[in-house]
Coordinates of C-alpha atoms in Angstrom, one line a residue:
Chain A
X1 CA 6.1 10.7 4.6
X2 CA 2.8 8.8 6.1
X3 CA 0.5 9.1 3.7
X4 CA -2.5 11.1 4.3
X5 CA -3.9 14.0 3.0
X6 CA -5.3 13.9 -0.4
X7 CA -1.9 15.2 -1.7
X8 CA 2.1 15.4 -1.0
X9 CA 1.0 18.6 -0.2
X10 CA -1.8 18.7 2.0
X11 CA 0.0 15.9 3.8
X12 CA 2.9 18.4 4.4
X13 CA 0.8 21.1 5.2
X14 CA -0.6 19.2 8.0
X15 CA 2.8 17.7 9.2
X16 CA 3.6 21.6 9.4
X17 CA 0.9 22.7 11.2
X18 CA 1.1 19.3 13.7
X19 CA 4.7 20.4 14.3
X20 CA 3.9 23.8 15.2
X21 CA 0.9 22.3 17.8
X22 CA 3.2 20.2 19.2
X23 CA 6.2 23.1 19.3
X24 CA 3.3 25.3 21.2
X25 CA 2.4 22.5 23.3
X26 CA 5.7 21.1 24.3
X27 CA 7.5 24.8 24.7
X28 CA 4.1 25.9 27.3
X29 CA 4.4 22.4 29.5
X30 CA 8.1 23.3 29.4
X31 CA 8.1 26.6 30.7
X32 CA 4.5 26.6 33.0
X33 CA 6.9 23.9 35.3
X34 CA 9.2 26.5 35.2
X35 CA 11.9 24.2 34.2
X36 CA 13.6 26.6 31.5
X37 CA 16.8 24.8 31.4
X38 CA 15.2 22.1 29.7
X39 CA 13.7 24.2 26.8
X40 CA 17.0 23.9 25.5
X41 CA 16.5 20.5 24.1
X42 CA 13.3 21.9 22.9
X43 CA 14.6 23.1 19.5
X44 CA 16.8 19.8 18.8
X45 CA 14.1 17.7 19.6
X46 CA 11.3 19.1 17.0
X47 CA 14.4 18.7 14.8
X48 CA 14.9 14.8 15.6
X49 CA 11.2 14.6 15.3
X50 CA 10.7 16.5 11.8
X51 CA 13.4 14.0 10.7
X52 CA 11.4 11.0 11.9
X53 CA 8.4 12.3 10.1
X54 CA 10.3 12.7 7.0
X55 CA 12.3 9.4 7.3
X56 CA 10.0 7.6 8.7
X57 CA 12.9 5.2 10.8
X58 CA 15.6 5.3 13.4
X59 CA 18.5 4.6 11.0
X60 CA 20.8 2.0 12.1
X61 CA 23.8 2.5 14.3
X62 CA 26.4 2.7 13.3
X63 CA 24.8 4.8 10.2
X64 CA 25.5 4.1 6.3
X65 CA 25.2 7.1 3.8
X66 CA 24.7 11.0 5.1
X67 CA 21.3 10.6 5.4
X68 CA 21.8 8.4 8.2
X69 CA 24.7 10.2 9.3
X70 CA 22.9 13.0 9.8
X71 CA 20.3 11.5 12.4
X72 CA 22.9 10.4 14.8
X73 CA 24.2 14.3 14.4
X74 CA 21.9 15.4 15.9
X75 CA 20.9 13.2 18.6
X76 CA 24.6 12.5 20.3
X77 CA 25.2 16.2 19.5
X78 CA 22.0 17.1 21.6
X79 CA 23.2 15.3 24.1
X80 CA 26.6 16.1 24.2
X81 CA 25.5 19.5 23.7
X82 CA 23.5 19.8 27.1
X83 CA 26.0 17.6 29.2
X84 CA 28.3 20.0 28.0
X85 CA 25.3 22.8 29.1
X86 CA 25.4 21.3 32.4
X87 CA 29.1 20.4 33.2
X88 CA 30.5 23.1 31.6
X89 CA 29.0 25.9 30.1
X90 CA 32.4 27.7 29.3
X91 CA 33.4 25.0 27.3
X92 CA 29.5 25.1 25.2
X93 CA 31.0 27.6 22.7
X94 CA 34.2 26.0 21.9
X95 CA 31.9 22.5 21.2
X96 CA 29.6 24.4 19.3
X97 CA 32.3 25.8 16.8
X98 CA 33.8 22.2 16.6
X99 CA 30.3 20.6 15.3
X100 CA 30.5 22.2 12.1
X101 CA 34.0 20.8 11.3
X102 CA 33.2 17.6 12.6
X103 CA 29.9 17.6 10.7
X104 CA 32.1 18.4 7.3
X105 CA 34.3 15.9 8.1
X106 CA 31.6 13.1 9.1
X107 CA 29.6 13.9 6.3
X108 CA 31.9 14.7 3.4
X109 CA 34.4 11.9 4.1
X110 CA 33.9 10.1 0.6
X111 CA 34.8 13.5 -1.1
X112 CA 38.0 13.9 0.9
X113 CA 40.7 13.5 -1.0
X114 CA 39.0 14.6 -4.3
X115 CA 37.5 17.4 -3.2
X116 CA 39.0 18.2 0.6
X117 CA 38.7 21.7 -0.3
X118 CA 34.9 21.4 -0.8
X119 CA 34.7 20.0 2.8
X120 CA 37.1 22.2 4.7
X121 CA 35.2 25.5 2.9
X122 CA 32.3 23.4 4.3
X123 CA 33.4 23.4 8.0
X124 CA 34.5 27.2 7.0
X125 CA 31.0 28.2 6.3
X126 CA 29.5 26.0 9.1
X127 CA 31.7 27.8 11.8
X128 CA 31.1 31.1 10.6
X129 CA 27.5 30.6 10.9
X130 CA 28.1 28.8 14.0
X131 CA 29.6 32.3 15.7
X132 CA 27.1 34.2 14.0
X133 CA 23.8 32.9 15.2
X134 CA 25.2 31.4 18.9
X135 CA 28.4 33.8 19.9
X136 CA 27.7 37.0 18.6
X137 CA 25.1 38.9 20.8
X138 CA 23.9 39.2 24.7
X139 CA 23.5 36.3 26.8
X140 CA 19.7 36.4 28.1
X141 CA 16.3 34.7 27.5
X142 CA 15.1 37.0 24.8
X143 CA 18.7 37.1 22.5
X144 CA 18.1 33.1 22.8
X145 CA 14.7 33.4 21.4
X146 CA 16.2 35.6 18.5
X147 CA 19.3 32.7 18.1
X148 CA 16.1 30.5 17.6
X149 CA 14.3 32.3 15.4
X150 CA 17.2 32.8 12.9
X151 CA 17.6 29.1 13.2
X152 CA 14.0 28.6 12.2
X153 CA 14.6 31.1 9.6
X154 CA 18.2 29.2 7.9
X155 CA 16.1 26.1 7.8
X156 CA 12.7 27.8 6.3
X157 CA 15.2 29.6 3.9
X158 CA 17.0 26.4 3.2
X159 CA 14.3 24.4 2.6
X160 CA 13.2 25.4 -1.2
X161 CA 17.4 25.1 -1.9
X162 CA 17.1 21.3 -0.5
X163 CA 14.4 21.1 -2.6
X164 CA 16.3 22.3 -5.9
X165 CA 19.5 20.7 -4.8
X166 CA 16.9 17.3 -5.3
X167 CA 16.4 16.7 -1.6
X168 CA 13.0 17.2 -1.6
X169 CA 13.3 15.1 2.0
X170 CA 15.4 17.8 3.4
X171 CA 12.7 20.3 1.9
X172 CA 10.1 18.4 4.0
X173 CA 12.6 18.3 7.3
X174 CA 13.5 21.7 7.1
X175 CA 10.1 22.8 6.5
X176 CA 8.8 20.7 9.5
X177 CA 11.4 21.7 11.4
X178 CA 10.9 25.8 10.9
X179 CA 7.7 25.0 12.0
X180 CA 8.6 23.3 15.3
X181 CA 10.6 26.4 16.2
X182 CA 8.1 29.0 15.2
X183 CA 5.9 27.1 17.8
X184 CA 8.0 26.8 20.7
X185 CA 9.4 30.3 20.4
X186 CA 6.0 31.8 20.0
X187 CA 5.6 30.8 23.8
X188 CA 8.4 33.1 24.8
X189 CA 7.9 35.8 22.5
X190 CA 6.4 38.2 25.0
X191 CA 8.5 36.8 28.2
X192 CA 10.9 35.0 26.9
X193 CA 12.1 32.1 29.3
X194 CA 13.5 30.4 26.4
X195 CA 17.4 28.9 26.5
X196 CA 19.4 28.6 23.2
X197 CA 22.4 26.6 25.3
X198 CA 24.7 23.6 24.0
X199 CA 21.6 21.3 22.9
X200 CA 19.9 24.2 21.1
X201 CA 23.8 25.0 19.2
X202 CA 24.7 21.7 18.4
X203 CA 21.6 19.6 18.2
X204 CA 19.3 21.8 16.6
X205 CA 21.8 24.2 14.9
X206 CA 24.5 22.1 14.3
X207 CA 21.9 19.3 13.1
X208 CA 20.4 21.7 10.2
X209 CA 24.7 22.4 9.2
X210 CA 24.8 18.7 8.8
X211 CA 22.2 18.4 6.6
X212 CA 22.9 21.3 4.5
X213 CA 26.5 19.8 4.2
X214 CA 24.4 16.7 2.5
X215 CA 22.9 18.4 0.1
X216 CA 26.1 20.6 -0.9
X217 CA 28.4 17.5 -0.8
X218 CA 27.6 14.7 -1.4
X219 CA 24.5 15.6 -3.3
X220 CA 26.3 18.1 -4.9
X221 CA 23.4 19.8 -6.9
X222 CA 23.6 23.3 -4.3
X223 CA 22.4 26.7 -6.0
X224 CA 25.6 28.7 -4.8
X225 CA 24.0 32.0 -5.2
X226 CA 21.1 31.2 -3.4
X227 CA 23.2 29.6 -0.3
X228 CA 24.5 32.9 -0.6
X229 CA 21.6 35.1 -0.3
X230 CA 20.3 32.5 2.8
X231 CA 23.8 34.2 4.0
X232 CA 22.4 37.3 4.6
X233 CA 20.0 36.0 7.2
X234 CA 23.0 36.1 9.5
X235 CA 23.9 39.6 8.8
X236 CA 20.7 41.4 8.7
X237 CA 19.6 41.2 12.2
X238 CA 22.6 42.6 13.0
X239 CA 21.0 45.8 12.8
X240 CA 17.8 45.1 14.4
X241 CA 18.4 46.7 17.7
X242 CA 19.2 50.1 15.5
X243 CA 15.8 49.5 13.9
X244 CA 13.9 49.2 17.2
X245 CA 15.6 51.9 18.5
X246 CA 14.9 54.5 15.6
X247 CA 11.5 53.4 15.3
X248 CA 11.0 53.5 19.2
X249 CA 10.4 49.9 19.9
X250 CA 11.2 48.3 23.5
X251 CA 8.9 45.6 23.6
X252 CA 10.6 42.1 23.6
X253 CA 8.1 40.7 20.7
X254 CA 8.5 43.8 19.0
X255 CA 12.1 43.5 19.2
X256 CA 11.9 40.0 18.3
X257 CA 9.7 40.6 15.2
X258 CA 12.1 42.8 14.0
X259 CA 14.8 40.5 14.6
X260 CA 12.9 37.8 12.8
X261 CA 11.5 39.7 9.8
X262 CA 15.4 41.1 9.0
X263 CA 16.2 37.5 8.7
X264 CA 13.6 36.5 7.0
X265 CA 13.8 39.2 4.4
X266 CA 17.0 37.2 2.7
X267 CA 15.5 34.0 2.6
X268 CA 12.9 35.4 0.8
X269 CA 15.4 36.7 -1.3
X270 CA 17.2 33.3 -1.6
X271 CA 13.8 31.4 -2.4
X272 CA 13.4 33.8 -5.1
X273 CA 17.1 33.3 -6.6
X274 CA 16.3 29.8 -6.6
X275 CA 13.2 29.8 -8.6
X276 CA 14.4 32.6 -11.0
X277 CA 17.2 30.3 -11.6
X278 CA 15.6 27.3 -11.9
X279 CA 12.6 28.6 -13.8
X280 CA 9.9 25.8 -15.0
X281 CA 11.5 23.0 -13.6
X282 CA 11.5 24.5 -10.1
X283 CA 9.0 21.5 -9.1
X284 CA 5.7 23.0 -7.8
Chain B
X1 CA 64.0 -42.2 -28.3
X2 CA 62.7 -38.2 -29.0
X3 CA 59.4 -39.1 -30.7
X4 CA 58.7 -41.9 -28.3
X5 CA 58.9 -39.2 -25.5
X6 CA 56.9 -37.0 -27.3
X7 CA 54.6 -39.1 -28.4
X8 CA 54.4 -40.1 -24.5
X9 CA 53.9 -36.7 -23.4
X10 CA 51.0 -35.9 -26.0
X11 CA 49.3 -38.8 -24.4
X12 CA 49.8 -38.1 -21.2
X13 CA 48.1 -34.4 -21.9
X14 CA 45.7 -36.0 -23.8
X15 CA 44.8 -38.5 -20.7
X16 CA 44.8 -35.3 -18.5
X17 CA 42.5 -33.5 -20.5
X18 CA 39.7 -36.4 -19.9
X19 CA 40.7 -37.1 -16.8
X20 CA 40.0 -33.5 -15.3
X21 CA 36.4 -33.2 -14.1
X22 CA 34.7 -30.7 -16.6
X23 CA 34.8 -26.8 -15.5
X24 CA 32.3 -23.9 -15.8
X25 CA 33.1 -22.1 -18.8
X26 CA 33.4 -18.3 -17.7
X27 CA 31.9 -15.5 -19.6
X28 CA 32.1 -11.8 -19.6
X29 CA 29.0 -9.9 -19.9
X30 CA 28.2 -9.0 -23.3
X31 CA 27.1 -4.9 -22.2
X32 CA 25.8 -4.2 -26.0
X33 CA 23.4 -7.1 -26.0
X34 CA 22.4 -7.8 -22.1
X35 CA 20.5 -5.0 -20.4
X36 CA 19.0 -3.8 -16.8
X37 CA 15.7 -2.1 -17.0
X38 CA 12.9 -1.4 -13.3
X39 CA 9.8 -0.5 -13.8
X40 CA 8.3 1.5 -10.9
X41 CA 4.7 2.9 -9.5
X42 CA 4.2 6.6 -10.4
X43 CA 0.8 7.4 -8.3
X44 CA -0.7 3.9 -9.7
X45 CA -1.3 6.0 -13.0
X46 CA 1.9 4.3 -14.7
X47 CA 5.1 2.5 -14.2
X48 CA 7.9 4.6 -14.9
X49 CA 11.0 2.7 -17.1
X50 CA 14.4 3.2 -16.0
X51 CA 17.6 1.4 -17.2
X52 CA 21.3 1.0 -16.2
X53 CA 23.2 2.0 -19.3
X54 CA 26.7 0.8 -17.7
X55 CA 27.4 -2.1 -16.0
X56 CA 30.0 -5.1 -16.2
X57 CA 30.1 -8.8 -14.6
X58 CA 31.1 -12.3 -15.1
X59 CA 30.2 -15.4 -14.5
X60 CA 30.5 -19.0 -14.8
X61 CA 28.4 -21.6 -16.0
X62 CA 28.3 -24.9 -16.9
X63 CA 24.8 -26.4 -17.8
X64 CA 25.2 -29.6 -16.7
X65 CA 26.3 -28.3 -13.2
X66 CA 24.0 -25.0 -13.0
X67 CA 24.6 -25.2 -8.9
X68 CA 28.6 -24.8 -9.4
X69 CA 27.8 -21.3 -11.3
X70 CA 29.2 -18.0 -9.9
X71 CA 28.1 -14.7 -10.9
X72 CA 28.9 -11.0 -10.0
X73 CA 27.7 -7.7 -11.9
X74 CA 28.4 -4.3 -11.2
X75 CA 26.1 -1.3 -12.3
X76 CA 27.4 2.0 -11.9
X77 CA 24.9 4.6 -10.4
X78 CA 25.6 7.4 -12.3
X79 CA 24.3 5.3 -15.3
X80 CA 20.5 4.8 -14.2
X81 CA 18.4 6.6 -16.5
X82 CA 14.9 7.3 -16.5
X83 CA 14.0 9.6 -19.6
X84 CA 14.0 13.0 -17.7
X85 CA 17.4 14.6 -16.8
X86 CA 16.1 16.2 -13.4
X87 CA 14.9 13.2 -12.1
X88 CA 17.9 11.5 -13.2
X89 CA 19.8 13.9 -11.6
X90 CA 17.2 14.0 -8.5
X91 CA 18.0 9.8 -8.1
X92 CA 21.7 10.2 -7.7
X93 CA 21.0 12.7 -4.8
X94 CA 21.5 11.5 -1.2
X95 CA 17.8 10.8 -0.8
X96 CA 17.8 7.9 -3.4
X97 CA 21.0 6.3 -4.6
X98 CA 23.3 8.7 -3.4
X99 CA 25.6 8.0 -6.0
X100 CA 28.8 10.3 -4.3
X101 CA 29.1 7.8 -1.6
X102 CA 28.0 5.0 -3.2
X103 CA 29.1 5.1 -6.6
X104 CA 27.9 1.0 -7.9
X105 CA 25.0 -1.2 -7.1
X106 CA 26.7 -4.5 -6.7
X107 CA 25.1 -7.9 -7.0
X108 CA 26.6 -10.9 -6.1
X109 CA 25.3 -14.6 -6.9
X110 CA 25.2 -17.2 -3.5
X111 CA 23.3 -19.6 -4.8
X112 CA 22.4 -20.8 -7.5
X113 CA 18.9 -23.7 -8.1
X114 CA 18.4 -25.5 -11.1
X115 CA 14.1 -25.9 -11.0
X116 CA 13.5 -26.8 -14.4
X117 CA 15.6 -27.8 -17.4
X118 CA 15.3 -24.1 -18.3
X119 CA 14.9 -22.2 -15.5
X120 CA 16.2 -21.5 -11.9
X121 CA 17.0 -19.0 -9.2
X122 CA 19.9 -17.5 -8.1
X123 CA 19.8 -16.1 -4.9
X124 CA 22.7 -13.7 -3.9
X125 CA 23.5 -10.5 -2.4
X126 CA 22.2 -7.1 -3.3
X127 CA 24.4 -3.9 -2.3
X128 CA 22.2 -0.8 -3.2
X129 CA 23.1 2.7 -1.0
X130 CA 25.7 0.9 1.3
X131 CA 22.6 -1.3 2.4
X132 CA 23.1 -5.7 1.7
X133 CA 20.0 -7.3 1.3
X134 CA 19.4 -10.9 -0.2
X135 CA 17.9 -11.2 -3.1
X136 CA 16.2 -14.0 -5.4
X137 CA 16.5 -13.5 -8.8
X138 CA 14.2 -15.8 -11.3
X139 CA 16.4 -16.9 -14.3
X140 CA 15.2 -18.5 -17.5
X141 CA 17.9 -20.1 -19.4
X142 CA 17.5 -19.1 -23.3
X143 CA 20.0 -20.4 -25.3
X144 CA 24.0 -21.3 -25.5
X145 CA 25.9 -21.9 -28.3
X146 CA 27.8 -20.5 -31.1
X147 CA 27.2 -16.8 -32.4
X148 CA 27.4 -17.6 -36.4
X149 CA 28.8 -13.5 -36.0
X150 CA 32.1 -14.6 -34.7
X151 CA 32.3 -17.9 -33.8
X152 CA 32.6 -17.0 -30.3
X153 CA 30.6 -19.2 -27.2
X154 CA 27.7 -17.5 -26.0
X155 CA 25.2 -18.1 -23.2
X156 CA 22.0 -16.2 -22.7
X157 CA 19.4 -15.8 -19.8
X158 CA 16.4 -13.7 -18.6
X159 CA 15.7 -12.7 -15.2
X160 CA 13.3 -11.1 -13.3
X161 CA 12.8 -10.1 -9.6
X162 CA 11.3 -7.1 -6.9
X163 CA 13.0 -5.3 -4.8
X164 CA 11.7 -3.0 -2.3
X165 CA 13.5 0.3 -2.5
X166 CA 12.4 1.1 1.6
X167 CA 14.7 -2.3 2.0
X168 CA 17.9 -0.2 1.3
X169 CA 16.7 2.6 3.2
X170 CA 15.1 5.1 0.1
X171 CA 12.3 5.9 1.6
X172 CA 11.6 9.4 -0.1
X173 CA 8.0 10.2 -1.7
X174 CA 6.8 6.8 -0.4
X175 CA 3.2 8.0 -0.9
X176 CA 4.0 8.8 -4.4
X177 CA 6.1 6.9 -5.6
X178 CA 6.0 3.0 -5.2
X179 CA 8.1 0.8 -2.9
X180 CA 8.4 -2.1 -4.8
X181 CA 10.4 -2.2 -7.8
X182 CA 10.3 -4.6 -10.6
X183 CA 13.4 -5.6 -12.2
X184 CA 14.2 -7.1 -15.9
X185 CA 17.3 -8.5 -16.8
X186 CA 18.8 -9.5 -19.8
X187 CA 22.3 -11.2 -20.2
X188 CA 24.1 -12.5 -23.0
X189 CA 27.6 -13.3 -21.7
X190 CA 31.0 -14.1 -24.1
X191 CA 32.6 -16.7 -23.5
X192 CA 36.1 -15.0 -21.4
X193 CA 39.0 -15.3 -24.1
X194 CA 42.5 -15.4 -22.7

């Protein structure tokens, strides 16, 4: 990380809070030109820029170690991703569930072949939450503004599991990331013009799979239970629209703060597993 | 007839033997008395200690022809210690040495400079985290000769060099923790038997 700030973790706070700024910034300009198609790359690129911050370099092409790897996820994914958006939207899910598997693959090629069933359950898991976050649900502005704020939510959820899984650089991305996300989708949380299309799915979405399949194989130091927990962040919101509807809610950020909190309320959960299990070393 | 023919063919080996120009001995590295130990900022308070407690080589060496030498060592990742198991288990994680994919830190010798009768550099090749990156290593030569122990031929050197860490692309806690790292190396290598 640059260093300023008089500690790691003023420095982060601040990376955090620039993130969000920028998020805010970058997500109004997008959507006062009214070019909505192009909040779609939004998501991915707060994602390629938390990684920069982190990293502080471009790796080299072609990359060497997951790490590396993991940049060039996300930016050909973008870019595939809204190409894809753009030629052929049909065709945006079926690349969206492939990511995942080729992410596994990509990533956890030096465990193939001693663990190959560590990376298939991998690509699994990836395209499960894959489906639930981008193909379950309406189509619409204000479900993609939910699909984004469960995505900010995985990666804020994920980030003190990186952290005990001794990534505390994916800690710092996923943090920085979350708070991108928070920022642009604030914009469009009371008129959502907001896309979650092939950049958002692949890039962003499929870039934060990527980098959890670093930390669970090839760093290998993943608190299962936790990642477990995190799960639930997928499921929960299911349920959201029966919450707003018994408690009389038809507001779109009321909707959408319902939507958020139910995901939120597992990572929470999962943050806590993770410190209970990890006790006095859990590094703070 | 059959000892003048033997006697002809002991001196012909004999004749060979001088004749032959004189080759670098090799030697094995001798793991329980050479070591690898880096020293590294911690906030400019301290220099943390860390050692490799495996790693294996050869090389060859011949002290009247230091330039002909070879050398190549292996340390195995998994090894590197540092006092505390979670940051030893933190440094094999992707962010530092990411020891699943690359499993050894490789070194291996290019070239190799005589600069005074006892000491010299051996610049070669340094393979940390999939990343190659020259390196110059300074070498004092100590001592070669017999170990009264077990009679076997032993050569020993010192070495020191820095590295910067960022060079092989570990660029976590950069703030914190310091970029360059200083590395000691001692070596006793065995003359190889067989």
């Amino acid at each position: 990380m640059l260093g300023f700030g008089n500690s790691p973790q003023e420095a982060l706070v601040a990376f955090l809070l620039a993130m969000t700024l920028v998020g805010i910034l970058a997500s109004s300009l997008v959507r006062r030109r009214s070019l909505a198609r192009l909040t779609d790359l939004l998501m991915p690129a707060a994602l390629l820029a938390a990684y920069w911050l982190t990293y502080n370099k471009v790796p080299p092409f072609p990359p060497v170690g997951a790490i590396n790897k993991v940049f060039y996820l996300i930016a050909i994914g973008t870019a595939i991703g809204f190409a894809v958006e753009m030629a052929a939207p049909r065709a945006v899910r079926h690349l969206a569930l492939l990511q995942p598997v080729a992410a596994a693959l990509y990533i956890g090629a030096p465990r193939l072949g001693t663990a190959s069933w560590e990376v298939a359950l991998a690509a699994i898991v990836g395209m499960a939450v894959t489906g639930m976050v981008f193909l379950r649900g309406a189509g619409g502005a204000e479900d993609d503004v939910k699909r984004g704020g469960v995505v900010a939510v995985l990666a804020l959820g994920f980030a003190p599991i990186a952290l005990l899984g001794a990534s505390s650089s994916s800690f710092q991305l996923c943090l920085m990331f979350a708070g991108g996300c928070f920022g642009i989708l604030i914009i469009h949380a009371t008129k959502p013009a907001f896309r979650f299309g092939g950049a958002s799915a692949v890039g962003a979405l499929g870039g934060l799979i990527a980098i959890a399949d670093t930390v669970v194989l090839i760093t290998r130091k993943a608190d299962l239970i936790a990642l477990a927990v995190l799960a639930m962040c997928l499921v929960l919101p299911i349920f959201s629209e029966r919450v707003c509807r018994t408690l009389g809610l038809s507001r779109p950020f009321a909707r959408l703060f319902v939507h958020v909190v139910l995901a939120a309320l597992p990572a929470a959960a999962a943050f806590a597993v993770a410190y209970l299990d990890y006790g006095s070393s859990f590094p703070v | 007839m059959k000892y003048r023919f033997a006697a002809l063919l002991l001196s012909m080996t004999a004749l060979a033997g001088v004749a032959s120009p004189a080759s670098a001995a090799k030697f094995d590295i001798d793991p329980v008395h050479s070591g690898i130990a880096f020293y590294i900022d911690h906030l400019g308070f301290s220099k943390v200690i860390g050692v490799a407690q495996e790693f294996s080589g050869a090389f060859d060496f011949d002290a009247s022809k230091p330039d002909a030498s070879s050398l190549d060592v292996k340390v195995t990742v998994a090894s590197i210690s540092t006092n505390n198991k979670q940051r030893d288990g933190d440094i094999q994680s992707a962010d530092w040495f990411n020891a699943t994919e690359f499993p050894e830190i490789t070194f291996v010798g290019k070239e190799f400079k005589k600069t005074t009768d006892t000491t010299g550099q051996i610049v070669g090749d340094l393979t940390i985290a999939g990343v190659t990156k020259s390196m110059t290593l300074d070498v004092t030569f100590n001592k070669e000769g017999q170990n009264p122990w077990d009679k076997s031929h032993v050569v020993g050197f010192s070495a020191t060099t820095k590295v910067k860490r960022s060079d092989f692309g570990m660029k976590a806690a950069l703030g914190m923790i310091g970029d360059e790292v200083d590395l000691v190396i001692q070596v006793e290598g065995r003359e190889h038997q067989g």
